[in-house]
Short mmCIF file of the C-alpha atoms (twelve columns), coordinates in Angstrom:
data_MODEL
# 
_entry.id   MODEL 
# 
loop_
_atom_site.group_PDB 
_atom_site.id 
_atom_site.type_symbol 
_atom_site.label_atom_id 
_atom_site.label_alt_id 
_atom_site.label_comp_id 
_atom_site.label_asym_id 
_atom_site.label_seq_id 
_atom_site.Cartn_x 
_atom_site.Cartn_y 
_atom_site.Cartn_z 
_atom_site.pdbx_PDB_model_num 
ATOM 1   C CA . UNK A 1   -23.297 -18.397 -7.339  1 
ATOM 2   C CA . UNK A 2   -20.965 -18.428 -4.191  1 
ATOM 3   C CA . UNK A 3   -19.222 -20.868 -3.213  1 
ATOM 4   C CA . UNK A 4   -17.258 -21.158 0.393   1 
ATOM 5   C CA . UNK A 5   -15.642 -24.126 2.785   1 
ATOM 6   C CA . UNK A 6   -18.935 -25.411 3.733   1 
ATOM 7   C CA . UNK A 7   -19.908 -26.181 0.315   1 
ATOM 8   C CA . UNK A 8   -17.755 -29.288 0.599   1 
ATOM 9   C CA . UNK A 9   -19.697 -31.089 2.898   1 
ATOM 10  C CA . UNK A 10  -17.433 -32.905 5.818   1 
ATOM 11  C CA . UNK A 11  -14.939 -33.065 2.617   1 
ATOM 12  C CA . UNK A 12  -16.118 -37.138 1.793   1 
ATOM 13  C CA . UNK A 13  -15.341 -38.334 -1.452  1 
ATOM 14  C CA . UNK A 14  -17.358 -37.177 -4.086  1 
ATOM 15  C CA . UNK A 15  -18.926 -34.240 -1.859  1 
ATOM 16  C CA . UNK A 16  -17.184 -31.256 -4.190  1 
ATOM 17  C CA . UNK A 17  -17.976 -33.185 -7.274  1 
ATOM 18  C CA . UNK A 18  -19.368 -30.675 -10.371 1 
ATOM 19  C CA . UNK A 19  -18.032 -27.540 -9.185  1 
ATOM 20  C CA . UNK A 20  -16.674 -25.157 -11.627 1 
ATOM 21  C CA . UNK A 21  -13.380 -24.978 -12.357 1 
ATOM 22  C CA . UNK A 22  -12.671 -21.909 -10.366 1 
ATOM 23  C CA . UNK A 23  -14.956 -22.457 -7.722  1 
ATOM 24  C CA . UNK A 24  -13.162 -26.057 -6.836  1 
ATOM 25  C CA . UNK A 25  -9.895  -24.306 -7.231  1 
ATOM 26  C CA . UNK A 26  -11.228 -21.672 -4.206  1 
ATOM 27  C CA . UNK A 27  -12.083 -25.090 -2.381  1 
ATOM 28  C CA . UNK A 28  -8.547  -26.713 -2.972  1 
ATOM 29  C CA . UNK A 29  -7.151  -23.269 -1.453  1 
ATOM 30  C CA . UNK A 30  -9.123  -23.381 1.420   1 
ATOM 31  C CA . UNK A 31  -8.504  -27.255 2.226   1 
ATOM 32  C CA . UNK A 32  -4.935  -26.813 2.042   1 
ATOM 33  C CA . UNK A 33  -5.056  -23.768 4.152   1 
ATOM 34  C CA . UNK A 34  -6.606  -25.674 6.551   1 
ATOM 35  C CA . UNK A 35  -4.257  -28.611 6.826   1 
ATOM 36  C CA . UNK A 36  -1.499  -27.135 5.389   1 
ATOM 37  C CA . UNK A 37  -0.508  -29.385 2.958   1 
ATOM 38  C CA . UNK A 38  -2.203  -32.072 0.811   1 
ATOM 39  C CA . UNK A 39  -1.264  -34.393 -1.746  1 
ATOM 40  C CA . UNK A 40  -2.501  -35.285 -4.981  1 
ATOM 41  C CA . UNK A 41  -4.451  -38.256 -4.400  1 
ATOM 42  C CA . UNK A 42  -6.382  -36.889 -1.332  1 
ATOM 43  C CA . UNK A 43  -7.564  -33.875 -3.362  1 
ATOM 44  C CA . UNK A 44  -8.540  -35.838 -6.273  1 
ATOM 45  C CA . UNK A 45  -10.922 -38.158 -4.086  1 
ATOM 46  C CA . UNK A 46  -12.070 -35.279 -1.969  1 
ATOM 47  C CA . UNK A 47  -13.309 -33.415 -5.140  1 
ATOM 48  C CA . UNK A 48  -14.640 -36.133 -7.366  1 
ATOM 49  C CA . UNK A 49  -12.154 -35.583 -10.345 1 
ATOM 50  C CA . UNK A 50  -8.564  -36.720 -11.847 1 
ATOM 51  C CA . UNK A 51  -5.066  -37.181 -10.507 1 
ATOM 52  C CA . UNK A 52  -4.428  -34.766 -13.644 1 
ATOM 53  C CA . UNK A 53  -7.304  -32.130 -12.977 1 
ATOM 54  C CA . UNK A 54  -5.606  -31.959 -9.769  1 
ATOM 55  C CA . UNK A 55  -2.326  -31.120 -11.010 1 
ATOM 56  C CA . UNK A 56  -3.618  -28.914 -13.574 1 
ATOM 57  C CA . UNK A 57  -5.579  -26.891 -10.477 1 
ATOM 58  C CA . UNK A 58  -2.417  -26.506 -8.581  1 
ATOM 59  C CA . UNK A 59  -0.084  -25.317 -11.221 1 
ATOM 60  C CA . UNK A 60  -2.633  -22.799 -11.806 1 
ATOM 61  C CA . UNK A 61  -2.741  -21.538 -7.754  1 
ATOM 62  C CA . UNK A 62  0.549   -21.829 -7.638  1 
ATOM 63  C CA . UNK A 63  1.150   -19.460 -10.849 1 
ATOM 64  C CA . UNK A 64  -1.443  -17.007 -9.328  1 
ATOM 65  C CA . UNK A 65  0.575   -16.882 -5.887  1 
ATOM 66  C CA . UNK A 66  -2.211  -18.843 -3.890  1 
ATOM 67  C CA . UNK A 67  -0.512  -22.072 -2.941  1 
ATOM 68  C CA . UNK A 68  2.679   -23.569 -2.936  1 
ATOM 69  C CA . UNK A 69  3.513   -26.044 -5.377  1 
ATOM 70  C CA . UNK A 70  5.412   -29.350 -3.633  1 
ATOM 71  C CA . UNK A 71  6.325   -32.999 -5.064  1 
ATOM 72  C CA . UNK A 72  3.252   -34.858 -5.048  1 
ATOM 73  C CA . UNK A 73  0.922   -32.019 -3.897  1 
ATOM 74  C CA . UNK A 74  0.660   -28.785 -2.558  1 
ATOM 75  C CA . UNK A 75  1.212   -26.402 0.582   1 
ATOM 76  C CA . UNK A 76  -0.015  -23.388 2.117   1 
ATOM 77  C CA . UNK A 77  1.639   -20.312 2.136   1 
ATOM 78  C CA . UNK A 78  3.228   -19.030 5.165   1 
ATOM 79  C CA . UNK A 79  3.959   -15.444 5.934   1 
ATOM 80  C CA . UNK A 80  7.929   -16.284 6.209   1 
ATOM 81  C CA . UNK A 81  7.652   -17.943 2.585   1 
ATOM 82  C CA . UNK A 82  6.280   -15.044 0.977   1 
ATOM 83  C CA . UNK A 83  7.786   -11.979 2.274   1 
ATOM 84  C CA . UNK A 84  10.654  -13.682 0.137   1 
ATOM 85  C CA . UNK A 85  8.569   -14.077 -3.304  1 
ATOM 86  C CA . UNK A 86  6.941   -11.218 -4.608  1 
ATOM 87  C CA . UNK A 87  4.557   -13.366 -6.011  1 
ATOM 88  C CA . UNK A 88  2.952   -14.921 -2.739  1 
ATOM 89  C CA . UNK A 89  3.320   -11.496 -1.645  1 
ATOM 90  C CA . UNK A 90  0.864   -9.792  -3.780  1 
ATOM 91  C CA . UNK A 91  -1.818  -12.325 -2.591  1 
ATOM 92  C CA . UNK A 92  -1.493  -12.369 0.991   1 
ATOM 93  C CA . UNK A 93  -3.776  -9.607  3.024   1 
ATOM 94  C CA . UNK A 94  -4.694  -8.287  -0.638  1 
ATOM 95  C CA . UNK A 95  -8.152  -6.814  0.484   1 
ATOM 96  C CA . UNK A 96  -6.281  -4.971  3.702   1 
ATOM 97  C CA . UNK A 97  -3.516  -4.023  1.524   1 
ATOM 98  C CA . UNK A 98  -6.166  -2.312  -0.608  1 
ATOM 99  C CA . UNK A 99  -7.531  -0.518  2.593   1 
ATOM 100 C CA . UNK A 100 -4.587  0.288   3.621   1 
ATOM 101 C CA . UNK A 101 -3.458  2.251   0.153   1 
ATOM 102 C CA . UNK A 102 -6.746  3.582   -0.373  1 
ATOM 103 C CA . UNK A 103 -5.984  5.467   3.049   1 
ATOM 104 C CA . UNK A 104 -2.783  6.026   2.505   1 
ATOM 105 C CA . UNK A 105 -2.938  7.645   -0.888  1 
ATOM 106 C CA . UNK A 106 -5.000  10.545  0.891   1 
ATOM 107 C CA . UNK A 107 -1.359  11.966  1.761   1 
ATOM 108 C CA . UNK A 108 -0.253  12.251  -1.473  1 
ATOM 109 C CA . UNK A 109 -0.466  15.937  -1.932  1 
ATOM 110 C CA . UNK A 110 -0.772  17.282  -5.641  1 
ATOM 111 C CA . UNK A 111 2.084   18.339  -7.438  1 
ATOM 112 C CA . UNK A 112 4.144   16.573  -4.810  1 
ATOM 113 C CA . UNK A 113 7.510   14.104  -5.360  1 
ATOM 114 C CA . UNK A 114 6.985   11.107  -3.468  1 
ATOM 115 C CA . UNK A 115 9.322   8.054   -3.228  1 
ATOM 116 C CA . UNK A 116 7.780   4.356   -3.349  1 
ATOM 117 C CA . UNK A 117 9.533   1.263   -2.119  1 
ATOM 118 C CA . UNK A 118 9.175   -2.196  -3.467  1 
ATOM 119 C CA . UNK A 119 6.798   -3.365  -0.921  1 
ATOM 120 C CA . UNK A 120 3.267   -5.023  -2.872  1 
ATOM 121 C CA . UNK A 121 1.796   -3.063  0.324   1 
ATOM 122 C CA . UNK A 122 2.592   0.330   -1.061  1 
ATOM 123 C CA . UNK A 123 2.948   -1.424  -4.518  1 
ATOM 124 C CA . UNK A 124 -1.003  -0.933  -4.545  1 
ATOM 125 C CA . UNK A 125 -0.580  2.815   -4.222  1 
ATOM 126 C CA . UNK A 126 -0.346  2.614   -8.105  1 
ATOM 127 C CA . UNK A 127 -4.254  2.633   -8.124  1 
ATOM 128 C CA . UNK A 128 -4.227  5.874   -6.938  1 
ATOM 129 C CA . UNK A 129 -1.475  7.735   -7.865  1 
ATOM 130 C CA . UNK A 130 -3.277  9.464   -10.992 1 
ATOM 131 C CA . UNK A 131 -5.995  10.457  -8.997  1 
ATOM 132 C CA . UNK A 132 -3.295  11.974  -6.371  1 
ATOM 133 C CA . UNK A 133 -1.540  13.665  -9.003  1 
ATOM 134 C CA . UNK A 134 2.439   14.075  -7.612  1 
ATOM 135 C CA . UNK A 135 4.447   15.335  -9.780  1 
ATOM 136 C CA . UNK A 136 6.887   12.596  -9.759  1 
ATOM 137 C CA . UNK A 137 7.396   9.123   -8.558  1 
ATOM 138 C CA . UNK A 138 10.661  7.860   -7.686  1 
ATOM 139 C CA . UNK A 139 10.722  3.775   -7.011  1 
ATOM 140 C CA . UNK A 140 13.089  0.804   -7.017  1 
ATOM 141 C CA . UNK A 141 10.288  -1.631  -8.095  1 
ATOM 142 C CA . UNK A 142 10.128  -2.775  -11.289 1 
ATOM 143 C CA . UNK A 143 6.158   -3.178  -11.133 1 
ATOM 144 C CA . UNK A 144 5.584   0.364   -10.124 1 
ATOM 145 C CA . UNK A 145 7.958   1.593   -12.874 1 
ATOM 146 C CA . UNK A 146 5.597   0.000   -15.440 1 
ATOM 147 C CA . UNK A 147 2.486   1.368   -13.858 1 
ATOM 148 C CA . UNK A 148 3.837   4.928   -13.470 1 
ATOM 149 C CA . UNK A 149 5.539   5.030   -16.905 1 
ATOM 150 C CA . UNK A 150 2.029   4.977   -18.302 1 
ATOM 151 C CA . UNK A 151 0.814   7.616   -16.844 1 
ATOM 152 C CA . UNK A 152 1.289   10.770  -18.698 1 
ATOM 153 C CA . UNK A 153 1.213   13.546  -16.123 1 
ATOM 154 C CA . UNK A 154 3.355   12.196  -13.705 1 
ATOM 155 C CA . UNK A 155 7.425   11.940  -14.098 1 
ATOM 156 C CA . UNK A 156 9.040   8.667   -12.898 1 
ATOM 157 C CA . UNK A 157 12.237  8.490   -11.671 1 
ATOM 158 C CA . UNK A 158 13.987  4.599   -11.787 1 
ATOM 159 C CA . UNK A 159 16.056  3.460   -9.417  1 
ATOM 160 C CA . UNK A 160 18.580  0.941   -11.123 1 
ATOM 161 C CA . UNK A 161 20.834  -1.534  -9.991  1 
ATOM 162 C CA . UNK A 162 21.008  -5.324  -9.309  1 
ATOM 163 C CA . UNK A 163 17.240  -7.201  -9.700  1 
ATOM 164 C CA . UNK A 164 16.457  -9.159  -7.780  1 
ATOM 165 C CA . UNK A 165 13.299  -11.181 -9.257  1 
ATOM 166 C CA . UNK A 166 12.229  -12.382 -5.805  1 
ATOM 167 C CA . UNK A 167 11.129  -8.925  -5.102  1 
ATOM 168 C CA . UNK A 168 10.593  -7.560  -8.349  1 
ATOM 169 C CA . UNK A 169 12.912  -4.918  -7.829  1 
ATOM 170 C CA . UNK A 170 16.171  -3.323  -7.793  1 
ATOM 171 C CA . UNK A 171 18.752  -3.367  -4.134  1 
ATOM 172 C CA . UNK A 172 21.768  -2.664  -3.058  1 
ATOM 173 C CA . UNK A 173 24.509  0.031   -3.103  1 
ATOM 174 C CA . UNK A 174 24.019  1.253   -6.325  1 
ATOM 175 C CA . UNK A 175 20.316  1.861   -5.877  1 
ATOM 176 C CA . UNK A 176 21.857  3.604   -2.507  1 
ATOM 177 C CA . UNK A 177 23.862  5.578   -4.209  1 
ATOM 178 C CA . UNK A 178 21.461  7.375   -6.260  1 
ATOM 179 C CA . UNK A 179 18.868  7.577   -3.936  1 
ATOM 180 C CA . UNK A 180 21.720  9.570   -1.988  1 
ATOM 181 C CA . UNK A 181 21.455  12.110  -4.337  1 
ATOM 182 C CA . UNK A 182 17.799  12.678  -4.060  1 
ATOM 183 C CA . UNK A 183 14.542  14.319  -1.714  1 
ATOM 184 C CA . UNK A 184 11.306  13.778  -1.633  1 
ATOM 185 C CA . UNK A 185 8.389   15.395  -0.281  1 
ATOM 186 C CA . UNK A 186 6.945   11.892  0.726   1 
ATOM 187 C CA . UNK A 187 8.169   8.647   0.968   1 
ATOM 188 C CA . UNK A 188 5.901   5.396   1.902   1 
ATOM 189 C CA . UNK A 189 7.300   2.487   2.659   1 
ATOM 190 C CA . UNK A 190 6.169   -1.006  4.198   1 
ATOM 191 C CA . UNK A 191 8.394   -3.328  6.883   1 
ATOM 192 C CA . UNK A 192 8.351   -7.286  7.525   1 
ATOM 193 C CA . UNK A 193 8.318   -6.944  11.284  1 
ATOM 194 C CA . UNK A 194 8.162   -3.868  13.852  1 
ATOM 195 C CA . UNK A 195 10.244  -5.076  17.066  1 
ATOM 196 C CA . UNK A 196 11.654  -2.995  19.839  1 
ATOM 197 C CA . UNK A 197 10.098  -0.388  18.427  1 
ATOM 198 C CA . UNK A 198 12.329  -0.370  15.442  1 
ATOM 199 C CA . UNK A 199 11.626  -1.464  11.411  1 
ATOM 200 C CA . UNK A 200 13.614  -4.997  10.312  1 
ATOM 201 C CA . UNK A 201 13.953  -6.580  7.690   1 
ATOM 202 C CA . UNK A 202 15.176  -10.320 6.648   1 
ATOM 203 C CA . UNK A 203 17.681  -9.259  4.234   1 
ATOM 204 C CA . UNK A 204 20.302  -6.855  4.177   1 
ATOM 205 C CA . UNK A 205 20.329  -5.436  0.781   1 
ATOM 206 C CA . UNK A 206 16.474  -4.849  1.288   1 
ATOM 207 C CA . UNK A 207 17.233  -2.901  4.488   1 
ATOM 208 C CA . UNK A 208 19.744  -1.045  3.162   1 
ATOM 209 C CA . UNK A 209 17.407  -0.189  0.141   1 
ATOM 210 C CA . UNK A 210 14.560  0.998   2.762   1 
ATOM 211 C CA . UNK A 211 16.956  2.941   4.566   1 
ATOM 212 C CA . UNK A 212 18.004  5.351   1.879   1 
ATOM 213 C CA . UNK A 213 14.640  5.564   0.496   1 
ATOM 214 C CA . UNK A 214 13.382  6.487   4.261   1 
ATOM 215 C CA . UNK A 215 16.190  8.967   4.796   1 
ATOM 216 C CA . UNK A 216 15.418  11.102  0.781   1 
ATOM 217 C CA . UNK A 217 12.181  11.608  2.364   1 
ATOM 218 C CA . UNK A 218 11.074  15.425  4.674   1 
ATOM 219 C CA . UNK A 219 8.147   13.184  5.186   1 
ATOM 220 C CA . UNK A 220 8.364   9.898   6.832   1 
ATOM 221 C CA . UNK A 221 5.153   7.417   5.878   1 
ATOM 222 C CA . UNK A 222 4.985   3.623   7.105   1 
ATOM 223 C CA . UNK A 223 2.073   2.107   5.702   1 
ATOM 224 C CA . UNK A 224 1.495   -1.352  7.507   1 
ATOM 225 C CA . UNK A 225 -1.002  -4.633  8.335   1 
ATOM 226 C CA . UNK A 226 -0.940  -5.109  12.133  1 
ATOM 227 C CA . UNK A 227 0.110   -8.611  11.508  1 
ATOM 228 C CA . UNK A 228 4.039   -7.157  10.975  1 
ATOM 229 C CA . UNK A 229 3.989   -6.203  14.677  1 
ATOM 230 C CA . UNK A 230 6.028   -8.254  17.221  1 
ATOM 231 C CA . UNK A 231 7.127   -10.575 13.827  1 
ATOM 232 C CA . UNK A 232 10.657  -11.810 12.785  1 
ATOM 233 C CA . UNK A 233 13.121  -9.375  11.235  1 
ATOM 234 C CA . UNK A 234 17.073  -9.278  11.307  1 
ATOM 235 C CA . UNK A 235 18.550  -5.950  9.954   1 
ATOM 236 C CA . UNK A 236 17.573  -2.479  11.327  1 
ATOM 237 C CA . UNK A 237 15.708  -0.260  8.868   1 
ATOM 238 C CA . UNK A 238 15.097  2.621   10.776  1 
ATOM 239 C CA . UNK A 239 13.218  3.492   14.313  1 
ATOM 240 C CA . UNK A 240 9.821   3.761   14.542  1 
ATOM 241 C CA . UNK A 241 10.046  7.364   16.492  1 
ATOM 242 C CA . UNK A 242 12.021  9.001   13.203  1 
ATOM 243 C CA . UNK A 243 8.620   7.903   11.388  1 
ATOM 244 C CA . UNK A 244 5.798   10.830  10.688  1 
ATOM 245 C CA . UNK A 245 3.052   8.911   9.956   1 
ATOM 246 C CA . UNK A 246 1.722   5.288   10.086  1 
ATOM 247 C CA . UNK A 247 -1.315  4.189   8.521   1 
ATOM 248 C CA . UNK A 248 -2.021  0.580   10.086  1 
ATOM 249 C CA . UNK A 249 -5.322  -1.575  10.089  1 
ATOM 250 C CA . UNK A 250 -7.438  -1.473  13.540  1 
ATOM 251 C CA . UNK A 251 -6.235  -4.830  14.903  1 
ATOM 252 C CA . UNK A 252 -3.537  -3.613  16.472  1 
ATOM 253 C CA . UNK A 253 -3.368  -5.182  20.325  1 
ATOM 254 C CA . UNK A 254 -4.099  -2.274  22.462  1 
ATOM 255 C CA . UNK A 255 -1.063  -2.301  24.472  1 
ATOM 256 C CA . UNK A 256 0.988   -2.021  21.084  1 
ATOM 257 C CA . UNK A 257 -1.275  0.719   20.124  1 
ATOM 258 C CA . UNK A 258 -0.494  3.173   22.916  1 
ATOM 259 C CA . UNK A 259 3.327   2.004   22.469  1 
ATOM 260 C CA . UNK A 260 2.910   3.239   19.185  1 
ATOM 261 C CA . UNK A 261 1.173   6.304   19.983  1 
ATOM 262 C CA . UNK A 262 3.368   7.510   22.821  1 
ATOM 263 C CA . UNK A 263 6.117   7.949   20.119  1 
ATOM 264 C CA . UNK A 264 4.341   10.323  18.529  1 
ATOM 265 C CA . UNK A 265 3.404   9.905   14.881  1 
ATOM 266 C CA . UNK A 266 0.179   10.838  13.295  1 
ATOM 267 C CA . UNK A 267 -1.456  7.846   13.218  1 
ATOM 268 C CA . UNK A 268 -4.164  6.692   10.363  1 
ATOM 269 C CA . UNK A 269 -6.801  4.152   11.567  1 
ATOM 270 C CA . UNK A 270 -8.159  1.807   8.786   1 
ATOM 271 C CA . UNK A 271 -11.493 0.277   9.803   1 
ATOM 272 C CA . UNK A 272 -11.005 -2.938  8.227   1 
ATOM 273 C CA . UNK A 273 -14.070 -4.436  8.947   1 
ATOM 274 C CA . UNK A 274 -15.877 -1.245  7.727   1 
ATOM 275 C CA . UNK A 275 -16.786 -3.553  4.299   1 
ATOM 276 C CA . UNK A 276 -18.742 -5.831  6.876   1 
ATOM 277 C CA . UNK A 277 -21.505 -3.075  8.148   1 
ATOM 278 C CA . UNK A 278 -25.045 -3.066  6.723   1 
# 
């Protein structure tokens, strides 16, 4: 049985009261979503249940990356606060991150080394990499090392260095260094923000990191939610007209879009609302 935001009815006391455990979890999500934030006591008399269920329900979203976990309550997740935990990461735009690889993947040619950064956006590349067959992988994220290491046919090269648990992954110079040493056939990588027609990037190691991944690469591949455009970033990762290929969701402003297009990269389309036709 489904349950959505509507099943708690106006949200009055005792309106959510018998849902499942999972199902009232879904409902907590989407009530502090809405507002925000929301503290312990206010959940517990929306949903009909304990002070303690409550808490119990939160440090459970909060473990699976779906809510923040503050004193006294809980908050919703902003796009700032998780581009700096891998965690929140992972969860936010997971269904367009999904499109996104499943499109991107198509331009992994067989037998072919390609590089992987530590973005959870190319991260879910690792669904299709043994269907792609490369030859080799090279990566900086931890979580992609363990995904490719069980895969038999395909060589993994590791990028070490200092890890950083926030991203689940390995930055800075020494990472730079070795990637320095390296080429690729393909290298896909995600950004934080596209502005002024450039990549950025909040942190500096990260950027750096990107960089020398970018540069291994005779192919260029951004893979990217439309939601990154026009957004916050600090430190230059690399201009958008060095890119070969971008593979971004269709809800792109159109004004962007032709920005985009006049720099000339092959451009990949995903229909994101393609799950919604009959």
């Amino acid at each position: 049985m489904a349950y959505n935001e509507s099943d708690v009815k106006n949200e009055t006391p005792g309106a959510a009261q018998g849902l499942p455990p999972e199902a009232r979890r879904e409902q907590i999500t989407g009530h502090v979503n809405k507002s925000r934030s929301a503290r312990v006591e206010e959940l517990a008399e929306i949903f009909a249940v304990s002070a303690m269920t409550i808490h119990r329900d939160l440090d459970v979203l909060a473990k699976e990356g779906r809510l923040q976990r503050i004193r006294g309550g809980a908050r919703a997740i902003t796009a700032r606060l998780a581009e700096r935990d891998v965690r929140l990461r992972r969860h936010l735009n997971a269904e367009i991150k999904q499109q996104l690889a499943a499109t991107a993947a198509q331009l992994i040619e067989r037998n072919s080394v390609i590089a992987l950064d530590d973005s959870t956006t190319v991260g879910a590349l690792s669904d299709y990499l043994e269907e792609r067959e490369p030859s080799t992988v090279i990566t900086h994220s931890l979580a992609l090392m363990g995904a490719v290491s069980s895969m038999a046919q395909i060589d993994m090269v590791g990028l070490g260095g200092q890890y950083y648990a926030e991203t689940d992954s390995f930055l800075g110079s020494i990472v730079v260094e070795q990637a320095e040493r390296l080429m690729a056939d393909a290298v896909f990588v995600s950004t934080t923000a596209i502005k002024n027609q450039s990549l950025l990037h909040p942190d500096a190691e990260a950027a750096r990191t990107k960089r020398s991944l970018l540069k291994m690469g005779r192919r260029k591949i951004l893979v990217m939610d439309s939601s990154k455009y026009e957004s916050a970033g600090i430190y230059h990762v690399m201009d958008l007209a060095e890119i070969d290929d971008v593979v971004i969701d269709d809800q792109l402003d159109e004004a962007l879009m032709a920005q985009l297009q006049a720099l000339g990269p092959r451009i990949h389309i995903v229909n994101t609302s393609a799950k919604a036709q009959p």
